[in-house]
Amino acid sequence: MTIQESGTARPAGRPRSEKAEKAIIEATLDLIGEGMGVSELSIEAIASRAGVGKTTIYRRWSNKEDLVVDALSTLKSPLPPLSGTSVREDLIALLDAMRRESGQARSRCVMNIAMSESDRYPRLMERFFKRAVEPRREALRAVIERGVASGELRPDLDVELGMAVLSGTMLWYTKWGPAGDLAPDLAERVVDAALHGLTP
């Protein structure tokens, strides 16, 4: 009797593979979040936490750095859809994505610990920034440049400085702001403060 005839078809391997990958990613983030730096992190520790063998990890990632890049990238949500109706609304959407990503204590902790070792792992951080951070920077730049072209923003605006003011303020809140959840209206307040300026 064949498998098909018995009515007990063999389960597909893909769901199991996805389950293992998720367990490995979560184990990596958990270990970093508990204070284990990238230098201390080992494939053995990740495998033990995830409940898989080391070979299962090496079938998917060639080394620890590749795994950490993928794990950190999962903390970044997809870029939000931008309406294009106004620069203000699009800036709020982009900054609110930063708030949501960093609003969870675990995510903030993991990123802070990982970023603290950027000097020791420049290749890892370079790959992470190219994959997860640069697309957000380019989206922010495009919105500001569009605002300059449309007249919604000053024609003499320094685009890079504008990007730094907006994203830097959000980073300040995520790294050094008050403990607890970030306010739901934080992105809106940051954008409005930047657009209005600091002078009366």
PDB file of C-alpha atoms in Angstrom:
ATOM      1  CA  MET A   1       0.000   0.000   0.000  1.00  0.00           C
ATOM      2  CA  THR A   2       1.374   3.391  -0.954  1.00  0.00           C
ATOM      3  CA  ILE A   3       1.378   6.436   1.312  1.00  0.00           C
ATOM      4  CA  GLN A   4      -1.350   8.008  -0.784  1.00  0.00           C
ATOM      5  CA  GLU A   5      -3.508   4.870  -0.575  1.00  0.00           C
ATOM      6  CA  SER A   6      -3.229   4.682   3.190  1.00  0.00           C
ATOM      7  CA  GLY A   7      -4.568   8.204   3.499  1.00  0.00           C
ATOM      8  CA  THR A   8      -1.667   9.291   5.686  1.00  0.00           C
ATOM      9  CA  ALA A   9       0.310  11.505   3.371  1.00  0.00           C
ATOM     10  CA  ARG A  10       3.793  12.351   4.515  1.00  0.00           C
ATOM     11  CA  PRO A  11       3.875  15.864   5.983  1.00  0.00           C
ATOM     12  CA  ALA A  12       5.721  18.446   3.968  1.00  0.00           C
ATOM     13  CA  GLY A  13       9.156  19.408   5.256  1.00  0.00           C
ATOM     14  CA  ARG A  14       8.804  23.153   4.790  1.00  0.00           C
ATOM     15  CA  PRO A  15       6.683  23.948   7.901  1.00  0.00           C
ATOM     16  CA  ARG A  16       9.143  22.051  10.073  1.00  0.00           C
ATOM     17  CA  SER A  17      12.012  23.957   8.480  1.00  0.00           C
ATOM     18  CA  GLU A  18      10.283  27.284   9.119  1.00  0.00           C
ATOM     19  CA  LYS A  19       9.610  26.287  12.719  1.00  0.00           C
ATOM     20  CA  ALA A  20      13.280  25.459  13.251  1.00  0.00           C
ATOM     21  CA  GLU A  21      14.411  28.724  11.672  1.00  0.00           C
ATOM     22  CA  LYS A  22      12.055  30.712  13.876  1.00  0.00           C
ATOM     23  CA  ALA A  23      13.292  28.891  16.970  1.00  0.00           C
ATOM     24  CA  ILE A  24      16.908  29.632  16.023  1.00  0.00           C
ATOM     25  CA  ILE A  25      16.201  33.324  15.381  1.00  0.00           C
ATOM     26  CA  GLU A  26      14.288  33.654  18.652  1.00  0.00           C
ATOM     27  CA  ALA A  27      17.034  31.855  20.576  1.00  0.00           C
ATOM     28  CA  THR A  28      19.621  34.237  19.149  1.00  0.00           C
ATOM     29  CA  LEU A  29      17.591  37.305  20.112  1.00  0.00           C
ATOM     30  CA  ASP A  30      16.815  35.895  23.559  1.00  0.00           C
ATOM     31  CA  LEU A  31      20.469  35.251  24.338  1.00  0.00           C
ATOM     32  CA  ILE A  32      21.513  38.737  23.219  1.00  0.00           C
ATOM     33  CA  GLY A  33      18.597  40.269  25.115  1.00  0.00           C
ATOM     34  CA  GLU A  34      19.732  38.488  28.271  1.00  0.00           C
ATOM     35  CA  GLY A  35      23.060  40.286  28.033  1.00  0.00           C
ATOM     36  CA  MET A  36      25.175  37.940  25.935  1.00  0.00           C
ATOM     37  CA  GLY A  37      27.238  40.046  23.562  1.00  0.00           C
ATOM     38  CA  VAL A  38      27.960  38.989  19.996  1.00  0.00           C
ATOM     39  CA  SER A  39      31.506  37.991  21.002  1.00  0.00           C
ATOM     40  CA  GLU A  40      30.184  35.649  23.709  1.00  0.00           C
ATOM     41  CA  LEU A  41      27.396  34.236  21.565  1.00  0.00           C
ATOM     42  CA  SER A  42      28.117  30.764  20.221  1.00  0.00           C
ATOM     43  CA  ILE A  43      26.419  28.418  17.804  1.00  0.00           C
ATOM     44  CA  GLU A  44      26.409  25.823  20.584  1.00  0.00           C
ATOM     45  CA  ALA A  45      24.493  28.120  22.944  1.00  0.00           C
ATOM     46  CA  ILE A  46      22.003  29.065  20.228  1.00  0.00           C
ATOM     47  CA  ALA A  47      21.439  25.425  19.261  1.00  0.00           C
ATOM     48  CA  SER A  48      20.895  24.453  22.883  1.00  0.00           C
ATOM     49  CA  ARG A  49      18.385  27.251  23.466  1.00  0.00           C
ATOM     50  CA  ALA A  50      16.555  26.547  20.201  1.00  0.00           C
ATOM     51  CA  GLY A  51      16.429  22.804  20.802  1.00  0.00           C
ATOM     52  CA  VAL A  52      18.150  21.952  17.516  1.00  0.00           C
ATOM     53  CA  GLY A  53      21.483  20.504  16.490  1.00  0.00           C
ATOM     54  CA  LYS A  54      24.379  22.664  15.341  1.00  0.00           C
ATOM     55  CA  THR A  55      24.130  21.108  11.890  1.00  0.00           C
ATOM     56  CA  THR A  56      20.589  22.459  11.595  1.00  0.00           C
ATOM     57  CA  ILE A  57      21.969  25.959  12.093  1.00  0.00           C
ATOM     58  CA  TYR A  58      24.908  25.485   9.730  1.00  0.00           C
ATOM     59  CA  ARG A  59      22.577  24.246   6.995  1.00  0.00           C
ATOM     60  CA  ARG A  60      20.979  27.693   7.024  1.00  0.00           C
ATOM     61  CA  TRP A  61      23.784  30.047   8.057  1.00  0.00           C
ATOM     62  CA  SER A  62      27.459  29.644   7.240  1.00  0.00           C
ATOM     63  CA  ASN A  63      28.617  31.446  10.394  1.00  0.00           C
ATOM     64  CA  LYS A  64      27.503  33.280  13.508  1.00  0.00           C
ATOM     65  CA  GLU A  65      27.635  36.735  11.905  1.00  0.00           C
ATOM     66  CA  ASP A  66      25.210  35.738   9.147  1.00  0.00           C
ATOM     67  CA  LEU A  67      22.792  34.441  11.759  1.00  0.00           C
ATOM     68  CA  VAL A  68      23.036  37.577  13.907  1.00  0.00           C
ATOM     69  CA  VAL A  69      22.413  39.821  10.871  1.00  0.00           C
ATOM     70  CA  ASP A  70      19.255  37.868  10.031  1.00  0.00           C
ATOM     71  CA  ALA A  71      18.124  37.849  13.659  1.00  0.00           C
ATOM     72  CA  LEU A  72      18.582  41.597  14.109  1.00  0.00           C
ATOM     73  CA  SER A  73      16.859  42.265  10.792  1.00  0.00           C
ATOM     74  CA  THR A  74      13.693  40.559  12.044  1.00  0.00           C
ATOM     75  CA  LEU A  75      13.365  43.375  14.597  1.00  0.00           C
ATOM     76  CA  LYS A  76      12.850  45.800  11.723  1.00  0.00           C
ATOM     77  CA  SER A  77       9.320  45.852  10.364  1.00  0.00           C
ATOM     78  CA  PRO A  78       8.665  46.426   6.640  1.00  0.00           C
ATOM     79  CA  LEU A  79       8.658  50.028   5.519  1.00  0.00           C
ATOM     80  CA  PRO A  80       5.180  51.507   5.982  1.00  0.00           C
ATOM     81  CA  PRO A  81       3.151  52.488   2.926  1.00  0.00           C
ATOM     82  CA  LEU A  82       3.421  56.221   2.281  1.00  0.00           C
ATOM     83  CA  SER A  83       0.371  58.094   1.076  1.00  0.00           C
ATOM     84  CA  GLY A  84       2.330  60.843  -0.657  1.00  0.00           C
ATOM     85  CA  THR A  85      -0.425  63.321   0.187  1.00  0.00           C
ATOM     86  CA  SER A  86       1.788  65.432   2.444  1.00  0.00           C
ATOM     87  CA  VAL A  87       5.357  65.448   3.668  1.00  0.00           C
ATOM     88  CA  ARG A  88       4.144  65.741   7.261  1.00  0.00           C
ATOM     89  CA  GLU A  89       2.004  62.588   7.052  1.00  0.00           C
ATOM     90  CA  ASP A  90       4.752  60.567   5.385  1.00  0.00           C
ATOM     91  CA  LEU A  91       7.353  61.691   7.924  1.00  0.00           C
ATOM     92  CA  ILE A  92       5.023  60.704  10.756  1.00  0.00           C
ATOM     93  CA  ALA A  93       4.502  57.272   9.147  1.00  0.00           C
ATOM     94  CA  LEU A  94       8.248  56.658   8.856  1.00  0.00           C
ATOM     95  CA  LEU A  95       9.044  57.830  12.374  1.00  0.00           C
ATOM     96  CA  ASP A  96       6.136  55.912  13.842  1.00  0.00           C
ATOM     97  CA  ALA A  97       7.592  52.749  12.316  1.00  0.00           C
ATOM     98  CA  MET A  98      10.757  53.512  14.308  1.00  0.00           C
ATOM     99  CA  ARG A  99       8.666  53.965  17.440  1.00  0.00           C
ATOM    100  CA  ARG A 100       6.879  50.650  16.970  1.00  0.00           C
ATOM    101  CA  GLU A 101      10.118  48.784  16.268  1.00  0.00           C
ATOM    102  CA  SER A 102      11.818  50.209  19.336  1.00  0.00           C
ATOM    103  CA  GLY A 103       8.778  50.381  21.559  1.00  0.00           C
ATOM    104  CA  GLN A 104       9.298  46.913  22.960  1.00  0.00           C
ATOM    105  CA  ALA A 105      11.798  46.651  25.778  1.00  0.00           C
ATOM    106  CA  ARG A 106      13.209  43.394  24.389  1.00  0.00           C
ATOM    107  CA  SER A 107      13.905  44.899  20.973  1.00  0.00           C
ATOM    108  CA  ARG A 108      15.545  47.964  22.485  1.00  0.00           C
ATOM    109  CA  CYS A 109      17.702  45.828  24.740  1.00  0.00           C
ATOM    110  CA  VAL A 110      18.807  43.520  21.927  1.00  0.00           C
ATOM    111  CA  MET A 111      19.688  46.378  19.587  1.00  0.00           C
ATOM    112  CA  ASN A 112      21.567  48.321  22.270  1.00  0.00           C
ATOM    113  CA  ILE A 113      23.672  45.300  23.220  1.00  0.00           C
ATOM    114  CA  ALA A 114      24.379  44.386  19.593  1.00  0.00           C
ATOM    115  CA  MET A 115      25.256  47.962  18.587  1.00  0.00           C
ATOM    116  CA  SER A 116      27.662  48.274  21.515  1.00  0.00           C
ATOM    117  CA  GLU A 117      29.963  45.830  19.715  1.00  0.00           C
ATOM    118  CA  SER A 118      29.899  47.567  16.347  1.00  0.00           C
ATOM    119  CA  ASP A 119      33.628  48.361  16.538  1.00  0.00           C
ATOM    120  CA  ARG A 120      34.501  44.694  17.070  1.00  0.00           C
ATOM    121  CA  TYR A 121      32.219  43.456  14.303  1.00  0.00           C
ATOM    122  CA  PRO A 122      32.304  46.148  11.594  1.00  0.00           C
ATOM    123  CA  ARG A 123      31.381  43.714   8.805  1.00  0.00           C
ATOM    124  CA  LEU A 124      28.347  42.469  10.705  1.00  0.00           C
ATOM    125  CA  MET A 125      27.136  45.983  11.429  1.00  0.00           C
ATOM    126  CA  GLU A 126      27.841  47.131   7.882  1.00  0.00           C
ATOM    127  CA  ARG A 127      25.712  44.315   6.509  1.00  0.00           C
ATOM    128  CA  PHE A 128      22.940  44.973   9.023  1.00  0.00           C
ATOM    129  CA  PHE A 129      22.843  48.686   8.214  1.00  0.00           C
ATOM    130  CA  LYS A 130      22.819  48.036   4.478  1.00  0.00           C
ATOM    131  CA  ARG A 131      19.996  45.523   4.780  1.00  0.00           C
ATOM    132  CA  ALA A 132      17.803  47.018   7.504  1.00  0.00           C
ATOM    133  CA  VAL A 133      18.732  50.663   8.037  1.00  0.00           C
ATOM    134  CA  GLU A 134      19.672  52.075   4.627  1.00  0.00           C
ATOM    135  CA  PRO A 135      16.217  51.437   3.063  1.00  0.00           C
ATOM    136  CA  ARG A 136      14.695  53.532   5.865  1.00  0.00           C
ATOM    137  CA  ARG A 137      17.268  56.284   5.409  1.00  0.00           C
ATOM    138  CA  GLU A 138      16.595  56.390   1.678  1.00  0.00           C
ATOM    139  CA  ALA A 139      12.839  56.563   2.251  1.00  0.00           C
ATOM    140  CA  LEU A 140      13.292  59.437   4.713  1.00  0.00           C
ATOM    141  CA  ARG A 141      15.613  61.249   2.313  1.00  0.00           C
ATOM    142  CA  ALA A 142      13.150  60.848  -0.550  1.00  0.00           C
ATOM    143  CA  VAL A 143      10.279  62.316   1.488  1.00  0.00           C
ATOM    144  CA  ILE A 144      12.344  65.340   2.565  1.00  0.00           C
ATOM    145  CA  GLU A 145      13.632  65.942  -0.968  1.00  0.00           C
ATOM    146  CA  ARG A 146      10.060  65.726  -2.235  1.00  0.00           C
ATOM    147  CA  GLY A 147       9.053  68.307   0.352  1.00  0.00           C
ATOM    148  CA  VAL A 148      11.785  70.675  -0.802  1.00  0.00           C
ATOM    149  CA  ALA A 149      10.729  70.227  -4.439  1.00  0.00           C
ATOM    150  CA  SER A 150       7.041  70.764  -3.678  1.00  0.00           C
ATOM    151  CA  GLY A 151       7.619  73.816  -1.501  1.00  0.00           C
ATOM    152  CA  GLU A 152       6.359  72.137   1.662  1.00  0.00           C
ATOM    153  CA  LEU A 153       9.852  72.504   3.108  1.00  0.00           C
ATOM    154  CA  ARG A 154      12.395  75.307   2.842  1.00  0.00           C
ATOM    155  CA  PRO A 155      14.266  75.441  -0.478  1.00  0.00           C
ATOM    156  CA  ASP A 156      17.588  75.870   1.355  1.00  0.00           C
ATOM    157  CA  LEU A 157      17.003  72.950   3.710  1.00  0.00           C
ATOM    158  CA  ASP A 158      20.020  70.763   4.408  1.00  0.00           C
ATOM    159  CA  VAL A 159      18.491  67.356   3.674  1.00  0.00           C
ATOM    160  CA  GLU A 160      21.073  65.373   5.651  1.00  0.00           C
ATOM    161  CA  LEU A 161      20.656  67.657   8.645  1.00  0.00           C
ATOM    162  CA  GLY A 162      16.883  67.317   8.434  1.00  0.00           C
ATOM    163  CA  MET A 163      17.227  63.548   8.406  1.00  0.00           C
ATOM    164  CA  ALA A 164      19.530  63.692  11.429  1.00  0.00           C
ATOM    165  CA  VAL A 165      17.147  65.921  13.380  1.00  0.00           C
ATOM    166  CA  LEU A 166      14.183  63.637  12.796  1.00  0.00           C
ATOM    167  CA  SER A 167      15.765  60.204  13.118  1.00  0.00           C
ATOM    168  CA  GLY A 168      18.213  61.357  15.804  1.00  0.00           C
ATOM    169  CA  THR A 169      15.389  62.557  18.026  1.00  0.00           C
ATOM    170  CA  MET A 170      13.612  59.229  17.722  1.00  0.00           C
ATOM    171  CA  LEU A 171      16.844  57.386  18.487  1.00  0.00           C
ATOM    172  CA  TRP A 172      17.308  59.534  21.594  1.00  0.00           C
ATOM    173  CA  TYR A 173      13.916  58.426  22.869  1.00  0.00           C
ATOM    174  CA  THR A 174      14.522  54.770  22.071  1.00  0.00           C
ATOM    175  CA  LYS A 175      17.967  54.680  23.709  1.00  0.00           C
ATOM    176  CA  TRP A 176      17.900  57.277  26.478  1.00  0.00           C
ATOM    177  CA  GLY A 177      14.285  58.328  26.875  1.00  0.00           C
ATOM    178  CA  PRO A 178      12.103  57.592  29.893  1.00  0.00           C
ATOM    179  CA  ALA A 179      11.541  53.958  30.827  1.00  0.00           C
ATOM    180  CA  GLY A 180       8.361  52.288  29.656  1.00  0.00           C
ATOM    181  CA  ASP A 181       6.451  52.292  26.404  1.00  0.00           C
ATOM    182  CA  LEU A 182       7.004  55.118  23.949  1.00  0.00           C
ATOM    183  CA  ALA A 183       4.019  57.458  23.644  1.00  0.00           C
ATOM    184  CA  PRO A 184       1.714  56.598  20.714  1.00  0.00           C
ATOM    185  CA  ASP A 185       1.847  60.216  19.477  1.00  0.00           C
ATOM    186  CA  LEU A 186       5.638  60.526  19.757  1.00  0.00           C
ATOM    187  CA  ALA A 187       6.280  60.496  16.004  1.00  0.00           C
ATOM    188  CA  GLU A 188       3.670  63.189  15.402  1.00  0.00           C
ATOM    189  CA  ARG A 189       5.128  65.411  18.127  1.00  0.00           C
ATOM    190  CA  VAL A 190       8.679  64.975  16.847  1.00  0.00           C
ATOM    191  CA  VAL A 191       7.690  65.803  13.261  1.00  0.00           C
ATOM    192  CA  ASP A 192       5.659  68.851  14.287  1.00  0.00           C
ATOM    193  CA  ALA A 193       8.456  70.154  16.515  1.00  0.00           C
ATOM    194  CA  ALA A 194      10.932  69.781  13.658  1.00  0.00           C
ATOM    195  CA  LEU A 195       8.630  71.414  11.121  1.00  0.00           C
ATOM    196  CA  HIS A 196       7.790  74.321  13.404  1.00  0.00           C
ATOM    197  CA  GLY A 197      11.340  74.838  14.599  1.00  0.00           C
ATOM    198  CA  LEU A 198      12.458  75.675  18.107  1.00  0.00           C
ATOM    199  CA  THR A 199      12.096  79.456  17.934  1.00  0.00           C
ATOM    200  CA  PRO A 200       8.897  81.319  18.975  1.00  0.00           C
TER     201      PRO A 200
END
